[in-house]
Coordinates of N, CA and C in Angstrom, one line a residue:
X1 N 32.1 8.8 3.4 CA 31.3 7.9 4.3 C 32.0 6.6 4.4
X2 N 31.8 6.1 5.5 CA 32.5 4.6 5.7 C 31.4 3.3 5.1
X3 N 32.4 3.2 3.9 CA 31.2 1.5 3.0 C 30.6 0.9 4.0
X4 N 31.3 0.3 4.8 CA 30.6 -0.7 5.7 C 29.7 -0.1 6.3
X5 N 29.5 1.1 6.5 CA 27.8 0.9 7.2 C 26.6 1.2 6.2
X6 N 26.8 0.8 5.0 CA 25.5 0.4 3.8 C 25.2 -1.0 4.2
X7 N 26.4 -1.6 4.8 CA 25.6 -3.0 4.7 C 24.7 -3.8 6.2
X8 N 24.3 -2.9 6.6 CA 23.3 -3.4 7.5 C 23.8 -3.4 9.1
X9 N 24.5 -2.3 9.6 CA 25.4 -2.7 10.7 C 24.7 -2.9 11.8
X10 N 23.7 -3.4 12.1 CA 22.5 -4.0 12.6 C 21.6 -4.0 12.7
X11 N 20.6 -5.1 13.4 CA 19.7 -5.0 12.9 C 18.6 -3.9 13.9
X12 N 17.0 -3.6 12.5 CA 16.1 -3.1 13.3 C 15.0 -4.0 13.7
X13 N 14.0 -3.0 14.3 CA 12.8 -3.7 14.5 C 11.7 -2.5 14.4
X14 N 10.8 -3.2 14.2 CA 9.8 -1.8 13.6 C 7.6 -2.8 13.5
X15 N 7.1 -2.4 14.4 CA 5.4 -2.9 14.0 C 5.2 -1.9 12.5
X16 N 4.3 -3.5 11.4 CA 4.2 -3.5 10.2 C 2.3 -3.1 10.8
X17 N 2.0 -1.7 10.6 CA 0.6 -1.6 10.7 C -0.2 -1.7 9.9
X18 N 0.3 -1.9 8.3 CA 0.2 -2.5 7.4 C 1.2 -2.9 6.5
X19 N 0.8 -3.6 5.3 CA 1.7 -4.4 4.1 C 0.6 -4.6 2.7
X20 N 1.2 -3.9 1.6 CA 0.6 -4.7 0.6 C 1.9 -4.4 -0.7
X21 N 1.8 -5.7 -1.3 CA 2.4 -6.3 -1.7 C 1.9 -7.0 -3.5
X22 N 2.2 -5.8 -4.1 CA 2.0 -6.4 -5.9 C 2.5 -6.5 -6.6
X23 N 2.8 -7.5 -7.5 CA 3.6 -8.1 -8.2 C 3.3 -8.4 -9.3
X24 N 4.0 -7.9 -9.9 CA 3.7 -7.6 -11.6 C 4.2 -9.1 -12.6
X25 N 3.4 -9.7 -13.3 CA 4.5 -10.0 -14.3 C 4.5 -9.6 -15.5
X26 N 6.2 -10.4 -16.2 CA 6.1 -8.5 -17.2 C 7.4 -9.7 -18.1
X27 N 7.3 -9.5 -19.5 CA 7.6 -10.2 -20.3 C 9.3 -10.6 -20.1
X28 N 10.2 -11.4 -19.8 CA 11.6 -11.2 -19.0 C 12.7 -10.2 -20.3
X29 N 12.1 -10.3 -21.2 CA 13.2 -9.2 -21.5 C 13.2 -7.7 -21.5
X30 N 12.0 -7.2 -20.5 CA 11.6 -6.0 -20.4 C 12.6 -5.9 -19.0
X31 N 12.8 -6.9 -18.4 CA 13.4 -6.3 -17.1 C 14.6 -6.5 -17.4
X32 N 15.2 -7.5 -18.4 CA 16.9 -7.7 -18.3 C 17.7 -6.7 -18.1
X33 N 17.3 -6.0 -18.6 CA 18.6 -4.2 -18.6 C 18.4 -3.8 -17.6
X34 N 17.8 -4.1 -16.1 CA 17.1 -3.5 -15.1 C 18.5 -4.2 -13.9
X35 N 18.8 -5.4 -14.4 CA 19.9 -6.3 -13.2 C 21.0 -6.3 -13.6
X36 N 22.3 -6.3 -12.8 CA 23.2 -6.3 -13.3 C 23.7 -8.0 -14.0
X37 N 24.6 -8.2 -14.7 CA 25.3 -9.4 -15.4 C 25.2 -10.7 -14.8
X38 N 26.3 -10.0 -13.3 CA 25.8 -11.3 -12.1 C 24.6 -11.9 -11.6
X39 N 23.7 -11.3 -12.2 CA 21.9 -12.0 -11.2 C 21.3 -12.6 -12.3
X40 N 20.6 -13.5 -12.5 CA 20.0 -13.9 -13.3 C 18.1 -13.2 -12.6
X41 N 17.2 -13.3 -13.6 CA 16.1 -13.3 -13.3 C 15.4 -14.7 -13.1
X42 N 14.4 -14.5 -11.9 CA 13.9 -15.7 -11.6 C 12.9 -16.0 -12.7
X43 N 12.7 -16.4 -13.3 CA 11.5 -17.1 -14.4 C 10.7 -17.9 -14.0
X44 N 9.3 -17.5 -14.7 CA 8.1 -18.5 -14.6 C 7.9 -19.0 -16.2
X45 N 8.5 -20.3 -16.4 CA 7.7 -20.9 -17.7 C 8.9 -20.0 -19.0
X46 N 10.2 -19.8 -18.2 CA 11.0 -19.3 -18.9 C 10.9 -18.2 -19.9
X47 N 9.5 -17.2 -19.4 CA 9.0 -16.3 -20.1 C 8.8 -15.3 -19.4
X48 N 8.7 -15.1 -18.4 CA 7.7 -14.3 -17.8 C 8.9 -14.0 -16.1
X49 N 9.6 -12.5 -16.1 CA 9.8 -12.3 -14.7 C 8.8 -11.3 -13.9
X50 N 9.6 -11.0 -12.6 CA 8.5 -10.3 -12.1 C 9.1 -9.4 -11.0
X51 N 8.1 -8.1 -11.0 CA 8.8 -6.6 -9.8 C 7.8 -6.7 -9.3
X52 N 8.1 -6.4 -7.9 CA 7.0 -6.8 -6.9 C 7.6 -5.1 -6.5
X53 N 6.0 -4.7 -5.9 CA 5.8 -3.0 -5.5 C 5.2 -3.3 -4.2
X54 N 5.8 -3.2 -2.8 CA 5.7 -3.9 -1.6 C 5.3 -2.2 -1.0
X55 N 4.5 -2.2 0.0 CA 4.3 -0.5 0.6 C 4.1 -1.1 1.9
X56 N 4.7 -0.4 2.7 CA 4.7 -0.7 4.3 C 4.4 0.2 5.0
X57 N 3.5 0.4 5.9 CA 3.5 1.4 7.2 C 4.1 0.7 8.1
X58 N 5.3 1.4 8.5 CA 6.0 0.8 10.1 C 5.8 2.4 11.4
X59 N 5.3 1.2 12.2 CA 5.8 2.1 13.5 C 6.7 1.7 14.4
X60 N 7.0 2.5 15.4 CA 8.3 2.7 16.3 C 9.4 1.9 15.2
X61 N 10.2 2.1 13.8 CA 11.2 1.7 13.6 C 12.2 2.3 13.9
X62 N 13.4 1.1 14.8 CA 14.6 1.8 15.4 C 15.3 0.7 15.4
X63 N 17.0 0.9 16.0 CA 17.9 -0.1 16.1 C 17.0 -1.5 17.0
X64 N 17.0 -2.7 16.8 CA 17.2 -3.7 17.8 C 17.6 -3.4 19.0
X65 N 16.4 -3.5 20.3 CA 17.2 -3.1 21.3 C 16.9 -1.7 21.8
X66 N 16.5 -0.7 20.9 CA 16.1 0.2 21.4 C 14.8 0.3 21.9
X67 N 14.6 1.3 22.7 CA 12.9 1.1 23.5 C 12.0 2.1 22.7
X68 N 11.0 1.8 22.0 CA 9.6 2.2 21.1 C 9.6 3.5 21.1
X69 N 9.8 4.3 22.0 CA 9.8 5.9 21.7 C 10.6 6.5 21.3
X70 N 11.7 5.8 21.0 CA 13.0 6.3 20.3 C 13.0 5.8 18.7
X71 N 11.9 5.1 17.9 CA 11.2 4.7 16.9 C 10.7 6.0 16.3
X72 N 10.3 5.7 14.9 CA 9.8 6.5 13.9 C 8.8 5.8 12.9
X73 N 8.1 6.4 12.7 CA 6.8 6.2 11.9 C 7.1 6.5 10.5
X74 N 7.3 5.3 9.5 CA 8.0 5.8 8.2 C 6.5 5.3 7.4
X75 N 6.3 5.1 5.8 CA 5.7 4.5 5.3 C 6.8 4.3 4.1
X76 N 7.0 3.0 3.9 CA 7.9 2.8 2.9 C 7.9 2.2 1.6
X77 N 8.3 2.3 0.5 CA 8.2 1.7 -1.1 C 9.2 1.2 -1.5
X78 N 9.0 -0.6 -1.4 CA 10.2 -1.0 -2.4 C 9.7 -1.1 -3.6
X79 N 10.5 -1.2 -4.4 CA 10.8 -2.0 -5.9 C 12.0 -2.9 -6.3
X80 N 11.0 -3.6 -6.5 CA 12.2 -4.8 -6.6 C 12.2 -5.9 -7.1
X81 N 12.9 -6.4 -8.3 CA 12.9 -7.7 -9.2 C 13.3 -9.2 -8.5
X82 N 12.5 -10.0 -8.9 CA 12.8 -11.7 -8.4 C 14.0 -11.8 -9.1
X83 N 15.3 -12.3 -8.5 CA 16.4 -12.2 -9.1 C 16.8 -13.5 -8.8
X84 N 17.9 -14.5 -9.0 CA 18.9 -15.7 -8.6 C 19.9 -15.4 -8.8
X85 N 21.0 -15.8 -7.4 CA 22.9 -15.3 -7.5 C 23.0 -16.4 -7.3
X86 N 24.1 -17.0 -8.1 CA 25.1 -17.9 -8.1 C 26.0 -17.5 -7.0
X87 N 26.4 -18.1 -5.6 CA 27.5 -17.7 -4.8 C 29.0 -18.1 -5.4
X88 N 29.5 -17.9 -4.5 CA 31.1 -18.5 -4.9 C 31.5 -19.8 -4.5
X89 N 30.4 -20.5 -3.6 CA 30.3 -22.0 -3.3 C 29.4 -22.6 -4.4
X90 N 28.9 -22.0 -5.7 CA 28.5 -22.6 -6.4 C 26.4 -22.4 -5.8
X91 N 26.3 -22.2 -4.9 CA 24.7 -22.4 -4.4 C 23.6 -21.5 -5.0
X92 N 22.4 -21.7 -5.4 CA 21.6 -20.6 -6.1 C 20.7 -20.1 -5.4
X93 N 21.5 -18.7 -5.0 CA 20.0 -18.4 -4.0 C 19.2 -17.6 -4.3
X94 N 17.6 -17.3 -4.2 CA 16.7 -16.8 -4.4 C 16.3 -15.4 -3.6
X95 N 16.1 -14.4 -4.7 CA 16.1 -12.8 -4.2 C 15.5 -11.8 -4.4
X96 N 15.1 -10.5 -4.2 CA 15.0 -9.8 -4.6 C 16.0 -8.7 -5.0
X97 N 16.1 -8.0 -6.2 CA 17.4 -7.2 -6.5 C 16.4 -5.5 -6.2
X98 N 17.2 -4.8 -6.0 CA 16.5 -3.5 -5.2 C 17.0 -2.8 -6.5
X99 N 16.2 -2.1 -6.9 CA 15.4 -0.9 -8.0 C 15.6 0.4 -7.5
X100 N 15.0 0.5 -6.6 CA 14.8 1.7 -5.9 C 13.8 1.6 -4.4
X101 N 13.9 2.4 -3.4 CA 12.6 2.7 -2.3 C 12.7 4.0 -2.0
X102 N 11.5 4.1 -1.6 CA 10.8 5.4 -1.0 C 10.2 5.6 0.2
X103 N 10.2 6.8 0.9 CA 9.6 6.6 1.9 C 8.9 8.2 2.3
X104 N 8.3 8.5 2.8 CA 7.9 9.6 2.9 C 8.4 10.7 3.9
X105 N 9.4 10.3 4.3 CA 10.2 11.4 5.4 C 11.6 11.6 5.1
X106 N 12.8 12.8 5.3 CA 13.5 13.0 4.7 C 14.2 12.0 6.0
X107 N 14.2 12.1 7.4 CA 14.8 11.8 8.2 C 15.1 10.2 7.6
X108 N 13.8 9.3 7.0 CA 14.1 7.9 6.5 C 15.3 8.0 5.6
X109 N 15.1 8.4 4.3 CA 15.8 8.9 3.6 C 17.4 9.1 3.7
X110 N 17.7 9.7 4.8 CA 19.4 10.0 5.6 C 19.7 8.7 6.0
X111 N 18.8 8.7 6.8 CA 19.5 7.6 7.7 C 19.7 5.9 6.9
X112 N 18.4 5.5 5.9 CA 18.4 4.6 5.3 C 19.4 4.7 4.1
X113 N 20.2 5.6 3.8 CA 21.1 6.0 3.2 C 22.6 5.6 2.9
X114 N 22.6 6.0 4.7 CA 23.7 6.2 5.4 C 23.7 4.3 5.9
X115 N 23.0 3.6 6.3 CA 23.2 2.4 6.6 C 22.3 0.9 5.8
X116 N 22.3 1.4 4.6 CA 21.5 0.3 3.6 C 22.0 0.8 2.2
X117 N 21.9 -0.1 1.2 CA 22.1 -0.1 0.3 C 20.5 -0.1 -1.1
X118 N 19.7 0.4 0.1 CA 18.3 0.5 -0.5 C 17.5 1.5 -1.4
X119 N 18.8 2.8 -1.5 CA 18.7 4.0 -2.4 C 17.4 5.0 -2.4
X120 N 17.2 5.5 -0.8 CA 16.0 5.8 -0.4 C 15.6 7.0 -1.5
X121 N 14.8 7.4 -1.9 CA 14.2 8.8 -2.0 C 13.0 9.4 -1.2
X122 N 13.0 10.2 -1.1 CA 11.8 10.8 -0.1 C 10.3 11.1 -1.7
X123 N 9.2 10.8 -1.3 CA 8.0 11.1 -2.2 C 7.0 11.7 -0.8
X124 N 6.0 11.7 -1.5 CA 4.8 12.7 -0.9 C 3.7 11.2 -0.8
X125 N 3.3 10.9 0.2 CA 2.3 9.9 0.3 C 0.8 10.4 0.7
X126 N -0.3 10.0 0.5 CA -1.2 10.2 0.8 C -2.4 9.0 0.8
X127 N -2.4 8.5 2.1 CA -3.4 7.5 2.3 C -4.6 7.8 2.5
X128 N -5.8 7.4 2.5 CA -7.1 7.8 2.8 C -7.8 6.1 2.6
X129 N -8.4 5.9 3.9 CA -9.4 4.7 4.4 C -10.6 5.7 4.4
X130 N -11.5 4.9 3.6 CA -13.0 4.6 3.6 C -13.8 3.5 4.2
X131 N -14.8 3.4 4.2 CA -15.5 2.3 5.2 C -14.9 0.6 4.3
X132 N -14.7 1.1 2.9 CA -14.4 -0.3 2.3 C -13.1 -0.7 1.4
X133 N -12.7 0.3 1.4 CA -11.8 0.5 0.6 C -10.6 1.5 0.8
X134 N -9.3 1.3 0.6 CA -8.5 2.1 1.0 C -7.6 2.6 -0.2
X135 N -7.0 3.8 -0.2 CA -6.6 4.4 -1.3 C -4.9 5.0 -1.0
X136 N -4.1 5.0 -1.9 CA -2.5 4.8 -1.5 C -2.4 5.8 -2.8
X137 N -1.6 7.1 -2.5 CA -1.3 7.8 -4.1 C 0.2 8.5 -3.5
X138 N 0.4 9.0 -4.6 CA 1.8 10.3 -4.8 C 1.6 10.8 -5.9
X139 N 1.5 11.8 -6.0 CA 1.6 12.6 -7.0 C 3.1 12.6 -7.5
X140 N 3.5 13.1 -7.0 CA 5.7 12.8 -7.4 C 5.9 11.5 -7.6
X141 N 5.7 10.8 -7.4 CA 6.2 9.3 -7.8 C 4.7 9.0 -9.0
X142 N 3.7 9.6 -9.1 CA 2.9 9.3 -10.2 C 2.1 7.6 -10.0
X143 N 1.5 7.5 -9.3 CA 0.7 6.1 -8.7 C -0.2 6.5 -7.8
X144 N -1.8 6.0 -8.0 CA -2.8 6.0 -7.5 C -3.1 4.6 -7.4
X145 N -3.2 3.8 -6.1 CA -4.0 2.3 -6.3 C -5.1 2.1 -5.3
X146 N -6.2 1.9 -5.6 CA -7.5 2.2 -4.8 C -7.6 0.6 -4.5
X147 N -7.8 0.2 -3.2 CA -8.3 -1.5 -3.6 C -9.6 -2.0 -1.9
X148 N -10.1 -2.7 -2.7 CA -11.6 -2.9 -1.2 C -11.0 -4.0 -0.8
X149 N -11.3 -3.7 1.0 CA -10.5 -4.5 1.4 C -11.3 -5.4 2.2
X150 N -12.7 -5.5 1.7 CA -13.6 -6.5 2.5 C -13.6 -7.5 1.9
X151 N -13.3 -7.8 0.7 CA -12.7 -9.3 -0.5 C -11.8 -10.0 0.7
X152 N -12.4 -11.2 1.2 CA -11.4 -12.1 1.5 C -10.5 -13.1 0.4
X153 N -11.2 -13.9 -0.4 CA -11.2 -14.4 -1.1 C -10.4 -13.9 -2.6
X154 N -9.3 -13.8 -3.3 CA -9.0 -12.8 -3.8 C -9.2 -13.6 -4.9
X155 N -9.6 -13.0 -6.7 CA -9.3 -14.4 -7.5 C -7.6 -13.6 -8.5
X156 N -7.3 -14.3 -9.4 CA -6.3 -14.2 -9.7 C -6.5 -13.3 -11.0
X157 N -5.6 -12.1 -11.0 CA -6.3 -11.7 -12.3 C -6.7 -12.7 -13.9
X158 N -7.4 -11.6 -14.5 CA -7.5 -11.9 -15.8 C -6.5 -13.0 -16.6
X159 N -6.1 -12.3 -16.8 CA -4.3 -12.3 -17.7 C -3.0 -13.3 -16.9
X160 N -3.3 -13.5 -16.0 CA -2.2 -14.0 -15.2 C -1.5 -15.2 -15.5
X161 N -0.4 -15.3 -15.5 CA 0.3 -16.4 -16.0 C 0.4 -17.9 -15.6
X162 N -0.2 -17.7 -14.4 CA -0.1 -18.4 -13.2 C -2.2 -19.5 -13.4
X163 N -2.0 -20.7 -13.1 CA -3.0 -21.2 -13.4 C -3.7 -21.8 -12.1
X164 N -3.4 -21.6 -11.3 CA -3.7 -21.5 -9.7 C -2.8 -20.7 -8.8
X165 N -3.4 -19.8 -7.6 CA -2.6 -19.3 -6.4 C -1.4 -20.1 -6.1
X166 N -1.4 -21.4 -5.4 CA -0.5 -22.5 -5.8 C 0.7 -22.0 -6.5
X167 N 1.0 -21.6 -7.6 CA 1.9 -21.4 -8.6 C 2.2 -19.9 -8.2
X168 N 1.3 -19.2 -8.3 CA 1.7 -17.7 -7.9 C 2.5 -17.8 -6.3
X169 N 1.8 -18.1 -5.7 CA 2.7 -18.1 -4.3 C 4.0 -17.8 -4.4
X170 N 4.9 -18.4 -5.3 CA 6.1 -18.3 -5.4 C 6.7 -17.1 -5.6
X171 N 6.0 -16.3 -6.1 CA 6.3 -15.0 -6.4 C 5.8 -13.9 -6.0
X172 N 5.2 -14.0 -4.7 CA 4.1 -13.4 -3.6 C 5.0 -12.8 -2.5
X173 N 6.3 -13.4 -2.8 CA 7.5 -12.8 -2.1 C 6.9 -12.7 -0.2
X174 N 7.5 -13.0 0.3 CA 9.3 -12.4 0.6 C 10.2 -13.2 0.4
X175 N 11.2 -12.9 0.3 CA 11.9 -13.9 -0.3 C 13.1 -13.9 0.5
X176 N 14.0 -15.0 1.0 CA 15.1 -14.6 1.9 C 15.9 -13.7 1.7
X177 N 16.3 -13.2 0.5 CA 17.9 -12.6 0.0 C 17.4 -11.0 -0.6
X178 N 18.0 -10.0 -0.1 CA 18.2 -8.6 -1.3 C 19.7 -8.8 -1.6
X179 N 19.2 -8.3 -3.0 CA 20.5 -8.4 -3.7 C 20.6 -6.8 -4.0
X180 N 22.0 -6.5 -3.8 CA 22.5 -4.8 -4.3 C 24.0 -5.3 -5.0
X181 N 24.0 -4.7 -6.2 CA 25.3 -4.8 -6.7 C 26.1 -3.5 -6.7
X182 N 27.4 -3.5 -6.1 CA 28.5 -2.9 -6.2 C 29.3 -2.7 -7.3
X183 N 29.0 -1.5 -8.2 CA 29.5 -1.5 -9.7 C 31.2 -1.2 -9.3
X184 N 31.6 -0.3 -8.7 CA 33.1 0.0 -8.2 C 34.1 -1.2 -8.0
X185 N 33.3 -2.6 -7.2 CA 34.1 -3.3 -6.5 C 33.6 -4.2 -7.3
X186 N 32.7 -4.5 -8.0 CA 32.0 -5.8 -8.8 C 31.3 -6.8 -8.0
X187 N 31.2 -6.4 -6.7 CA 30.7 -7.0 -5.4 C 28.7 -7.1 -5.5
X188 N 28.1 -8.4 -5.2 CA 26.8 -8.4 -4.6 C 26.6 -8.0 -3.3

């Protein structure tokens, strides 16, 4: 396969019919072995990093430019650590480093394969809306998360490290940069 089309050889576009978006924090030396040398983890309070578990339903996703019925209907799963790269100009920029994603179709899977560095696997999804609450599982990937979605107001958990939203925001992601490292070439 030809390297250069992992790296994004253009762009898509795709309607997000939903997004949710949870983010763990998790003690920073539980994730160190998870990034490679070159990334540092982003830290809160020098203790605490964080994997954010993002789930997307997209419809019509296709090349930029192409017309909506030539689109596909994926539902997709990243994982992915708050990371920081040092460039070669010295600048520190702010990221997510990719773990792994999933998606529920094999056709995603090929193709996101063949032109991303996002390491698809295909899992079994199963959504189910109720009048208040909506429910997201896989049996193969092993995760059930039930959550009511008539809460406007959300409060911050229990435990959270974070002493207002304010502070959390920052790690509420998205964040400009995915980071993939290239163990062959030593390349981000």
């Amino acid at each position: 396969m030809l390297p250069f089309l992992k790296d994004h050889p253009f762009a898509v576009e795709a309607y997000f019919e939903s997004s949710l978006v949870l983010t763990f924090a998790v003690p920073k030396e539980q994730l160190q072995s998870l990034i490679p040398a070159c990334l540092q983890l982003d830290t809160f309070q020098d203790k605490w990093a964080f994997v954010a578990v993002a789930m997307v339903q997209t419809k019509d996703l296709r090349p930029k430019g192409f017309p909506k019925f030539m689109g596909n209907d994926f539902f997709l799963i990243g994982y992915r650590v708050f990371v920081r790269y040092k460039n070669n100009a010295g600048k520190s920029l702010r990221g997510l480093y990719i773990l792994k994603s999933e998606t529920n179709k094999r056709k995603m899977e090929f193709f996101g394969n063949i032109f991303t560095h996002y390491n698809y696997t295909t899992t079994d999804i199963k959504q189910i809306e109720q009048r208040n609450t909506k429910e997201i599982s896989s049996v193969k990937s092993k995760f059930k998360i039930i959550f009511d979605n008539t809460e406007k107001q959300v409060s911050l958990p229990e435990h959270s490290p974070f002493a207002d939203w304010k502070e959390a925001r920052r790690f509420a992601g998205p964040l400009p940069f995915t980071f993939t490292y290239n163990e062959e070439t030593k390349e981000v």
